[in-house]
Amino acid sequence: MKAKKYLLFFLLGYCIYIAIEVTYRGYSFRLMGIAGGLSLAGIGMLEDAGLRRFPLAFQMMVSAVLITAIELYSGMFSLRVLHYRMWDYSALPFSFCDGLICLWFFGIWYLLSVVGIFLTDYVSYYIFHEGTHPVYRKKKKGCAEGEFVIK
């Protein structure tokens, strides 16, 4: 059952990433779809491993790190093995690794990761009938550190 779920996450991530990139840039690459699929499947695996117990902002941070790492490795593979540069962030401030990753896009992945978190949680619950109904925690004003209210 887990294999089917992660395959579904991969296919959803593939399609969603291609759609976002075609909307944003006007074109995309299959390798970027694979990176999107790996990202969503990875978010699903992290959620299943217990990440969903943490506050949403922390889940988004971990997911953004995962997506950025996948972006870096797929960019290195494309550049070094395929000898093709699919994107170049070197003109942007705070770009690293020969323009393969940058802080600006890390922020974008942070914000977009909430879609992946919600999607994987809801697919797990409603389609695969796993876990409990998804809830997300937000720190309540006036609470001591570590106390959260469930909304």
Short mmCIF file of C-alpha atoms in Angstrom, two decimals:
data_model
loop_
_atom_site.label_atom_id
_atom_site.label_comp_id
_atom_site.label_asym_id
_atom_site.label_seq_id
_atom_site.Cartn_x
_atom_site.Cartn_y
_atom_site.Cartn_z
CA MET A 1 0.00 0.00 0.00
CA LYS A 2 2.86 2.40 0.82
CA ALA A 3 4.42 1.84 -2.61
CA LYS A 4 1.15 2.81 -4.30
CA LYS A 5 0.85 5.90 -2.13
CA TYR A 6 4.39 7.06 -2.85
CA LEU A 7 3.94 6.35 -6.56
CA LEU A 8 0.81 8.52 -6.50
CA PHE A 9 2.75 11.26 -4.68
CA PHE A 10 5.53 11.00 -7.29
CA LEU A 11 3.08 11.28 -10.20
CA LEU A 12 1.24 14.18 -8.58
CA GLY A 13 4.53 15.96 -7.86
CA TYR A 14 5.72 15.36 -11.42
CA CYS A 15 2.55 16.85 -12.92
CA ILE A 16 2.27 19.74 -10.47
CA TYR A 17 5.91 20.77 -10.91
CA ILE A 18 5.69 20.65 -14.71
CA ALA A 19 2.46 22.70 -14.58
CA ILE A 20 4.03 25.31 -12.29
CA GLU A 21 7.16 25.60 -14.40
CA VAL A 22 5.28 25.80 -17.71
CA THR A 23 3.06 28.50 -16.19
CA TYR A 24 6.07 30.41 -14.83
CA ARG A 25 8.66 29.91 -17.61
CA GLY A 26 6.62 28.69 -20.56
CA TYR A 27 8.49 25.36 -20.80
CA SER A 28 9.94 22.61 -18.64
CA PHE A 29 12.16 19.53 -18.71
CA ARG A 30 11.32 15.93 -17.84
CA LEU A 31 14.14 15.89 -15.29
CA MET A 32 12.47 18.77 -13.48
CA GLY A 33 9.24 16.77 -13.37
CA ILE A 34 11.21 13.92 -11.82
CA ALA A 35 12.62 16.36 -9.26
CA GLY A 36 9.08 17.51 -8.47
CA GLY A 37 7.93 13.92 -8.11
CA LEU A 38 10.81 13.05 -5.82
CA SER A 39 10.12 16.17 -3.77
CA LEU A 40 6.45 15.35 -3.15
CA ALA A 41 7.19 11.68 -2.48
CA GLY A 42 9.95 12.78 -0.08
CA ILE A 43 7.58 15.13 1.73
CA GLY A 44 5.11 12.27 2.05
CA MET A 45 7.79 9.99 3.47
CA LEU A 46 8.87 12.64 5.96
CA GLU A 47 5.27 13.19 7.02
CA ASP A 48 4.81 9.44 7.51
CA ALA A 49 8.05 9.28 9.50
CA GLY A 50 6.61 11.71 12.05
CA LEU A 51 7.24 15.19 10.66
CA ARG A 52 3.52 15.98 10.91
CA ARG A 53 3.85 16.05 14.72
CA PHE A 54 5.78 19.32 14.46
CA PRO A 55 4.47 22.84 13.85
CA LEU A 56 3.62 23.64 10.24
CA ALA A 57 6.42 26.23 9.89
CA PHE A 58 8.99 23.58 10.88
CA GLN A 59 7.47 21.08 8.42
CA MET A 60 7.75 23.72 5.70
CA MET A 61 11.40 24.41 6.57
CA VAL A 62 12.36 20.72 6.44
CA SER A 63 10.44 20.32 3.17
CA ALA A 64 12.18 23.36 1.65
CA VAL A 65 15.58 21.90 2.60
CA LEU A 66 14.59 18.61 0.94
CA ILE A 67 13.37 20.34 -2.23
CA THR A 68 16.51 22.49 -2.42
CA ALA A 69 18.73 19.40 -2.02
CA ILE A 70 16.83 17.62 -4.80
CA GLU A 71 17.14 20.77 -6.94
CA LEU A 72 20.90 20.85 -6.31
CA TYR A 73 21.46 17.19 -7.14
CA SER A 74 19.25 17.23 -10.23
CA GLY A 75 21.02 20.39 -11.39
CA MET A 76 24.44 18.79 -10.83
CA PHE A 77 23.32 15.67 -12.71
CA SER A 78 22.02 17.77 -15.59
CA LEU A 79 25.14 19.92 -15.73
CA ARG A 80 27.82 17.28 -15.22
CA VAL A 81 26.28 14.20 -16.85
CA LEU A 82 23.92 15.61 -19.50
CA HIS A 83 26.08 18.72 -20.09
CA TYR A 84 22.99 20.89 -20.08
CA ARG A 85 22.09 23.77 -17.77
CA MET A 86 18.34 23.77 -17.16
CA TRP A 87 18.41 26.91 -15.00
CA ASP A 88 20.92 29.47 -13.78
CA TYR A 89 20.40 31.45 -10.58
CA SER A 90 23.89 32.98 -10.67
CA ALA A 91 22.48 36.44 -11.50
CA LEU A 92 20.33 36.36 -8.36
CA PRO A 93 21.70 37.41 -4.97
CA PHE A 94 22.74 34.64 -2.59
CA SER A 95 23.13 32.01 -5.30
CA PHE A 96 25.36 29.02 -4.57
CA CYS A 97 26.93 26.04 -6.32
CA ASP A 98 27.49 27.72 -9.67
CA GLY A 99 23.97 29.15 -9.73
CA LEU A 100 22.19 25.84 -9.13
CA ILE A 101 20.47 26.94 -5.91
CA CYS A 102 19.72 30.30 -4.32
CA LEU A 103 18.14 31.72 -1.21
CA TRP A 104 15.32 33.38 -3.18
CA PHE A 105 14.09 30.03 -4.52
CA PHE A 106 14.59 28.41 -1.12
CA GLY A 107 12.00 30.92 0.10
CA ILE A 108 9.70 30.03 -2.78
CA TRP A 109 10.06 26.31 -1.98
CA TYR A 110 9.34 27.13 1.67
CA LEU A 111 6.07 28.82 0.73
CA LEU A 112 5.05 26.22 -1.88
CA SER A 113 5.89 23.31 0.41
CA VAL A 114 2.69 23.95 2.35
CA VAL A 115 0.78 22.71 -0.71
CA GLY A 116 2.81 19.49 -0.69
CA ILE A 117 2.32 19.02 3.04
CA PHE A 118 -1.45 19.52 2.82
CA LEU A 119 -1.69 17.33 -0.28
CA THR A 120 0.26 14.40 1.17
CA ASP A 121 -1.61 14.57 4.47
CA TYR A 122 -5.03 14.70 2.85
CA VAL A 123 -4.27 12.00 0.26
CA SER A 124 -2.96 9.75 3.05
CA TYR A 125 -6.10 10.28 5.10
CA TYR A 126 -8.87 10.43 2.49
CA ILE A 127 -7.59 8.08 -0.22
CA PHE A 128 -5.43 5.62 1.70
CA HIS A 129 -7.32 5.87 5.04
CA GLU A 130 -4.10 6.24 7.04
CA GLY A 131 -3.68 8.14 10.28
CA THR A 132 -6.02 10.67 11.79
CA HIS A 133 -7.67 13.69 10.27
CA PRO A 134 -4.91 16.19 9.41
CA VAL A 135 -4.55 19.10 11.84
CA TYR A 136 -1.93 21.83 11.78
CA ARG A 137 -0.46 23.53 14.82
CA LYS A 138 0.11 27.19 15.27
CA LYS A 139 1.80 28.76 18.27
CA LYS A 140 -0.78 30.52 20.40
CA LYS A 141 0.04 34.00 21.72
CA GLY A 142 0.79 33.90 25.41
CA CYS A 143 1.62 30.18 25.47
CA ALA A 144 4.84 28.97 26.98
CA GLU A 145 7.47 27.69 24.57
CA GLY A 146 6.40 24.35 23.18
CA GLU A 147 2.68 24.82 23.87
CA PHE A 148 0.52 24.95 20.79
CA VAL A 149 -3.14 25.16 20.02
CA ILE A 150 -4.61 22.78 17.44
CA LYS A 151 -6.76 24.45 14.80
#
